[in-house]
XYZ file of C-alpha atoms in Angstrom:
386
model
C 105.779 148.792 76.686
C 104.672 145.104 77.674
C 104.051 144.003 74.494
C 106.810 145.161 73.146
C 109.351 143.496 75.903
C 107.722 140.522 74.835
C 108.280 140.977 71.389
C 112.000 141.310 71.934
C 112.327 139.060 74.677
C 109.878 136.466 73.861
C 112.101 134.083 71.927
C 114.495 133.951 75.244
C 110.864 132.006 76.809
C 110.795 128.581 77.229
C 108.011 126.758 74.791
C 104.899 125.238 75.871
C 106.568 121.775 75.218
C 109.213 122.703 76.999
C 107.306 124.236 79.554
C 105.621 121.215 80.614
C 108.576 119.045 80.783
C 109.630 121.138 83.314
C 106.940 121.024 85.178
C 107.130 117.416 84.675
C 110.558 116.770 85.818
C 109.738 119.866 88.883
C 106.758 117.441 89.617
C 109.237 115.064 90.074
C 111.886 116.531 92.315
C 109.319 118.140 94.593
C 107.498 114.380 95.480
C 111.344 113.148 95.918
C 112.378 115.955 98.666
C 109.140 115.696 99.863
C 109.684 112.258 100.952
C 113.164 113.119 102.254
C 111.187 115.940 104.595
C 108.953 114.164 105.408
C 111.347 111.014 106.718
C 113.774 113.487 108.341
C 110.730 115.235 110.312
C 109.469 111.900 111.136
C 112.463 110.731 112.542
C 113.072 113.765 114.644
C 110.018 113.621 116.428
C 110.015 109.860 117.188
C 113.370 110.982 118.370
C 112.032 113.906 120.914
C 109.122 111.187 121.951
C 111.215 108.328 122.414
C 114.792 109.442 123.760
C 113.557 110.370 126.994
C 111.796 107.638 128.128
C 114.427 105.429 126.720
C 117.383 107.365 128.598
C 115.514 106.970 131.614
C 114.444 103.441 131.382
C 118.472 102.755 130.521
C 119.521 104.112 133.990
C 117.215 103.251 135.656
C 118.086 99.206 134.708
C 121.488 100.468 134.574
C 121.330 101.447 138.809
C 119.053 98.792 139.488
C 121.582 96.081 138.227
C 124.697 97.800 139.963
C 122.716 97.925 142.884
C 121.328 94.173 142.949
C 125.059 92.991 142.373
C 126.074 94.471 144.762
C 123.959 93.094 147.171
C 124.382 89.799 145.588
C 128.132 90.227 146.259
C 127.749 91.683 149.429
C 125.524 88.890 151.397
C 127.667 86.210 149.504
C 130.727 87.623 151.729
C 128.757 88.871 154.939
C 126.561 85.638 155.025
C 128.133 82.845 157.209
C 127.956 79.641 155.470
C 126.643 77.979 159.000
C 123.523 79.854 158.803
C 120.684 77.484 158.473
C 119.129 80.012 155.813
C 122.735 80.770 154.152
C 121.612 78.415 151.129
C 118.060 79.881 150.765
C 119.262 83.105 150.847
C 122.009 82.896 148.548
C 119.448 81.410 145.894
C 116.921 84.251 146.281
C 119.067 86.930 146.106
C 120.365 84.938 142.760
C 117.022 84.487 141.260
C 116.393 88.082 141.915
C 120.287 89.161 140.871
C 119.523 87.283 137.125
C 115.913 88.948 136.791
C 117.146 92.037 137.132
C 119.728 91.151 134.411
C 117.362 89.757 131.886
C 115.581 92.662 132.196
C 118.577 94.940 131.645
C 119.815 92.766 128.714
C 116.627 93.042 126.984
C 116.658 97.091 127.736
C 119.724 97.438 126.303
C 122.248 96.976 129.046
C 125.625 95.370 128.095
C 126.025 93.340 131.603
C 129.595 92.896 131.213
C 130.554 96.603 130.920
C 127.144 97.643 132.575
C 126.970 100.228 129.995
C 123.955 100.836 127.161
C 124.040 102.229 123.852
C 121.083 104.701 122.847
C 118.898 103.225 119.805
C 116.949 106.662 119.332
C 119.146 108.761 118.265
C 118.398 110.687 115.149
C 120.142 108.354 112.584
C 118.755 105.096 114.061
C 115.368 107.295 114.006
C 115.770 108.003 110.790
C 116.260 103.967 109.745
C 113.158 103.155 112.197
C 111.532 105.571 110.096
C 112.461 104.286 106.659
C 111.492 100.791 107.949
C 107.701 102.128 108.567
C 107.259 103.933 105.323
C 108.404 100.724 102.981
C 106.438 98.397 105.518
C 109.376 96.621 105.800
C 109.008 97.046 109.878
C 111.818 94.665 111.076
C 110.516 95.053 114.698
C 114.316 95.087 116.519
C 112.933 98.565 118.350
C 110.097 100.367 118.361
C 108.052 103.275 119.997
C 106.903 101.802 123.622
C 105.282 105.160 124.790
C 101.870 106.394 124.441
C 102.339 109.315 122.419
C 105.118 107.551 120.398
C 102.577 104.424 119.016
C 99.868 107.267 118.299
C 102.464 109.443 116.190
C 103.546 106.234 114.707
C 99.861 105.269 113.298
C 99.340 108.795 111.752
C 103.235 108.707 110.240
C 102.493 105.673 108.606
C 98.626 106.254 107.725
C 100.042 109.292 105.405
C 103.229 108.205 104.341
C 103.054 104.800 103.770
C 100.770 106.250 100.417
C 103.489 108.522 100.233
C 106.945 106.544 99.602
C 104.690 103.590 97.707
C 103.612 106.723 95.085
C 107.392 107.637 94.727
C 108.760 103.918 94.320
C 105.725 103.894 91.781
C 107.687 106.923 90.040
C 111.209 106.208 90.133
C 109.738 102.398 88.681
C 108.222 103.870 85.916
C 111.118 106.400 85.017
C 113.901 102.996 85.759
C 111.509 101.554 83.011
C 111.317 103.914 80.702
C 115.119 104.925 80.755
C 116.064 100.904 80.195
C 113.368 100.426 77.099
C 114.742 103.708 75.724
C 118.685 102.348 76.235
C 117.142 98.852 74.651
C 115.955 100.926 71.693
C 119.492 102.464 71.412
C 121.702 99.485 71.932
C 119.137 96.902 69.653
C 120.253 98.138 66.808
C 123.698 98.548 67.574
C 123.721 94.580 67.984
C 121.763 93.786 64.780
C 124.180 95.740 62.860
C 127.017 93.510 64.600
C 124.997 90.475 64.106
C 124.815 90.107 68.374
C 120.917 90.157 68.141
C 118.895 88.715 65.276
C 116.110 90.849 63.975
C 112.733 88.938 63.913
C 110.970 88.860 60.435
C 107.495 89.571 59.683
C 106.608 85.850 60.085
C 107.949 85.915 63.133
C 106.475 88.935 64.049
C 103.205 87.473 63.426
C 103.644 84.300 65.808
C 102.213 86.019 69.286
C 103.212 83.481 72.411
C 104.658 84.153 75.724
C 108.124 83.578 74.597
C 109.253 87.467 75.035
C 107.192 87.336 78.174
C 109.066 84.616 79.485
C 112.253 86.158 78.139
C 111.425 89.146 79.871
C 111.104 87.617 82.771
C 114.300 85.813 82.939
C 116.150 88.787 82.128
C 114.957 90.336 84.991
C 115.155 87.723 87.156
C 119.094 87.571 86.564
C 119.304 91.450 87.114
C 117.564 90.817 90.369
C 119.424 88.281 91.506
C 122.851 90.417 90.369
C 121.603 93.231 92.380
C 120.736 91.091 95.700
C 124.690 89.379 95.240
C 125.871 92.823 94.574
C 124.237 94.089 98.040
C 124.702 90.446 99.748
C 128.799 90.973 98.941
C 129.165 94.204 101.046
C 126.482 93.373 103.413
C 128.667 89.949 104.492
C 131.580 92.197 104.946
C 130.036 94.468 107.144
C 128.242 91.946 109.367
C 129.216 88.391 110.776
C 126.786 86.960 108.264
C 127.529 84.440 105.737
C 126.731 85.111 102.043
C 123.738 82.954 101.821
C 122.379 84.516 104.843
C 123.025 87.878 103.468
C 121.147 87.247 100.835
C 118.648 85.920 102.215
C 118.346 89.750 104.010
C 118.393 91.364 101.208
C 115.670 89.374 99.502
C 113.194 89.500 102.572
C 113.925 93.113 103.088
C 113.164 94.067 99.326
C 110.498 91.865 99.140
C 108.924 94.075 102.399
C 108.903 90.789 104.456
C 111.046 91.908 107.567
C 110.976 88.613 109.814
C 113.477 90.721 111.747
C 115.176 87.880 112.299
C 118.279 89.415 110.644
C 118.908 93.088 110.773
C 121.513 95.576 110.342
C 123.508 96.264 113.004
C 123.418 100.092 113.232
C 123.919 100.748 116.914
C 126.484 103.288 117.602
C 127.701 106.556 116.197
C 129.893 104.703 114.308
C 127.883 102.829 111.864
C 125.960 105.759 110.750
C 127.683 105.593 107.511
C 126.863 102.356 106.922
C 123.141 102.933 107.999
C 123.042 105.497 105.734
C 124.045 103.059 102.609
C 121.378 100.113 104.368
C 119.015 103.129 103.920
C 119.442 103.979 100.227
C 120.291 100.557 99.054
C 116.692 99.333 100.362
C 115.205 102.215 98.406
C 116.822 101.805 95.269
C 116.024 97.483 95.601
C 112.482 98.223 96.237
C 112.642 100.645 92.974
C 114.074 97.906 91.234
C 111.589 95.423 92.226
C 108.984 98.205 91.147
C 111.090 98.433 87.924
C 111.040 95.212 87.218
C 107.796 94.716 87.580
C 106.486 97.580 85.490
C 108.682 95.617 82.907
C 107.360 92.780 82.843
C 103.658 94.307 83.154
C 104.555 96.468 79.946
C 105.603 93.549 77.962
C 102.628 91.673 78.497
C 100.325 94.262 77.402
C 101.937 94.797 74.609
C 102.021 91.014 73.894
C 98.535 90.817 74.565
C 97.442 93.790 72.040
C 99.154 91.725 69.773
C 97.437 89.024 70.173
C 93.910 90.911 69.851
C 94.469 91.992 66.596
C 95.977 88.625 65.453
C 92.858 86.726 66.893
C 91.228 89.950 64.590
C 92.830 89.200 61.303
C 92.179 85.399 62.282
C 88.573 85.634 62.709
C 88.453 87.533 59.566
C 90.297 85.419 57.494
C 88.008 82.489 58.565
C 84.944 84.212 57.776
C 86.265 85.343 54.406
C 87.646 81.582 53.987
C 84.318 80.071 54.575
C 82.379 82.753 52.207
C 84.834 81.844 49.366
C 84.812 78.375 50.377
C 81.101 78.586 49.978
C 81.004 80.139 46.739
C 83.334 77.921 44.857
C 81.045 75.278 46.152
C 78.069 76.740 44.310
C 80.469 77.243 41.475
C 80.595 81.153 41.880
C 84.135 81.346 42.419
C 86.255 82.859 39.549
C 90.392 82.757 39.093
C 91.206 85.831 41.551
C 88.779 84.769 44.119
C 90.167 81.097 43.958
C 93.687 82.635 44.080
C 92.327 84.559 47.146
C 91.296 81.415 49.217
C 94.308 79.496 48.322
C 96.399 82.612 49.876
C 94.224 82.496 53.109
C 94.453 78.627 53.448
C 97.953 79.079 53.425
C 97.653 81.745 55.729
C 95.591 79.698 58.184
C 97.596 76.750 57.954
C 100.433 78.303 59.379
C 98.767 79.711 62.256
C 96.912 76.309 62.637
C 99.811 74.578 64.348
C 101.270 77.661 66.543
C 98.470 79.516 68.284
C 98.963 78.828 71.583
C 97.729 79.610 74.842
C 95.568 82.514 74.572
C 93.822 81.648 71.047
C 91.896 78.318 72.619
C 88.861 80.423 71.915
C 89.219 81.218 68.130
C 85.835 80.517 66.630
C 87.829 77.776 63.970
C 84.271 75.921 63.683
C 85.903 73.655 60.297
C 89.504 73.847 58.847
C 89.182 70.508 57.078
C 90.507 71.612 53.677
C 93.253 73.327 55.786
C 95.086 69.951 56.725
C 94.125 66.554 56.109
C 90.586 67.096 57.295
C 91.355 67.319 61.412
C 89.140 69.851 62.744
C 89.446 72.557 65.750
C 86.600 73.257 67.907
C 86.486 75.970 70.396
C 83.978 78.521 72.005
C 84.339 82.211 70.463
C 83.991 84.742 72.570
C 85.373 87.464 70.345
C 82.724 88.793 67.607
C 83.998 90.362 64.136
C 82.014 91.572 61.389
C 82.837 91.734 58.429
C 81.476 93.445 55.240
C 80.521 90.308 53.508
């Protein structure tokens, strides 16, 4: 009865192939909400640690600076300005009056209203959280309790790994999915004449020009996407373009002075901390993008340039056996024909290998061009059958 379910059934089955690209692209969406779970967890604990204490500390600075105004207030009234002491007094109870507000001020405390704002609440946790994981760590708040620092070290000791393994990822899909839109639109713009196709000569002439290219290109689509985030970022906060910027390239870069943040206090900006969230995600997957672009050009440049330093060393060895045997006078029509190919051959390369072929064993090209010779120290062996 199984076999013959499968039989009837068994075309409806995915195929191997296909099999594994689903467990490919499952793969992928599993280490994606994992991260999410593992963030959201995170942030909720550092938020049951944290708020507590914090409440606490928050009126407890919040009664403590009533109270010492109060008093301030109080003696400045009650005090009789005859009093020998009256100006000693006054100045302690000052001094102690503006400690008390420092204090409160750097807890939190708005002194005007003498009301605070809570920073760990589950959204702000959330951002702290995000801010460990890409080692950005901005350092505007951060766990002050026991328990809280401890939890902190594990988070980050197991998902620091984490999120740097699934910025890794999302790079090297980004990657892939612009080389594969290159491949589509290239074409497109040699058949409209926008991009020039590069012969076989041209081919042939391994340098770092598509590196630097590359480079540029992405450069430009970096600096786009920092304007592009700089633009809202300056609307948002009483920053100035430039110094938005300047945010968004320190954050990306994982720098964090912390000398700018986001200002995400309240239960109104958690919107807005929300987009701070994913837009430092996505730039730190474009910077991992970007890089995986550039690393993929230069290896392919640089097997390029092994088996052109290959055909080179060949072509000199076969050169200098020919050469050698029309010296003796063993060298018939084809096998003159031959060498005359190859020293055209080598003369073109002679003037455009650059950096990366200083080593070419070239021991004599003096029948190549006017009898100036290149000397350099081989480190690349190839044998030949001659």
């Amino acid at each position: 009865m199984g076999l013959e379910l499968v039989e009837k059934f068994g075309h409806l089955l995915p195929s191997t192939e296909n099999m594994d690209k689903i467990k490919q692209v499952v793969a992928h969406i599993g280490l994606y909400i994992g991260l999410i779970g593992y963030t959201a967890i995170g942030a909720k604990i550092f938020q049951m640690i944290e708020n507590p204490h914090e409440v606490d500390t928050l009126e407890t600075y919040q009664a403590l600076l009533i109270s010492k105004r109060e008093v301030f207030l109080r003696s400045i009234w009650n005090e009789s300005s005859n009093n020998v002491n009256y100006r000693e007094t006054i100045d302690q109870l000052l001094v102690d009056y503006e400690t008390v507000v420092e204090e409160a001020v750097n807890n939190g405390i708005n002194v005007v209203t003498q009301d605070f704002t809570i920073s760990w609440n589950y959204i702000q946790s959330v951002f702290f959280s995000t801010t460990i994981l890409t080692t950005i760590g901005y350092g505007n708040f951060a766990p002050v309790t026991f328990p809280g620092r401890l939890f902190c070290i594990f988070f980050a000791i197991i998902g620091i790994p984490f999120t740097l393994s699934v910025i890794a990822d999302v790079g090297q899909i980004f990657a892939t999915l612009m080389t594969t839109i290159w491949d589509k639109v290239k074409p497109v713009m040699e058949k409209y004449k926008i991009f020039k196709e590069k012969t076989e000569d041209e081919e042939e002439e391994v340098g770092f020009a598509d590196n630097i290219k590359t480079a540029g290109g992405a450069l430009l689509f970096l600096i786009v996407f920092l304007s592009f985030g700089a633009y809202f970022i300056s609307i948002y906060e009483d920053l100035t373009f430039f110094d938005a910027f300047y945010f968004c390239f320190i954050t990306m870069t994982t720098i964090g002075f912390g000398d700018i943040v986001p200002n995400i206090v309240g239960d109104e900006k958690t919107a807005y901390m929300l987009l701070c969230t994913i837009y430092i995600l996505v730039g730190m997957t474009v910077f991992t993008t970007i890089i995986e672009i550039v690393r993929r050009q230069y290896a392919e440049s640089w097997r390029k340039m092994q088996e052109l330093r290959a055909q080179i060393q060949a072509q000199l060895r076969l050169a200098d056996h020919l050469r050698k045997l029309g010296e003796k006078g063993g060298l018939d029509a084809d096998a003159a024909a031959e060498l005359e190919a190859i020293r055209g051959n080598l003369a073109k390369y002679k003037g455009k290998m650059g950096k990366g072929f200083e080593d070419i064993a070239i021991d004599e090209l003096d029948w190549v061009n006017n009898n100036k010779r290149m000397k350099a120290v081989t480190i690349i062996f190839y044998e030949t059958s001659l």
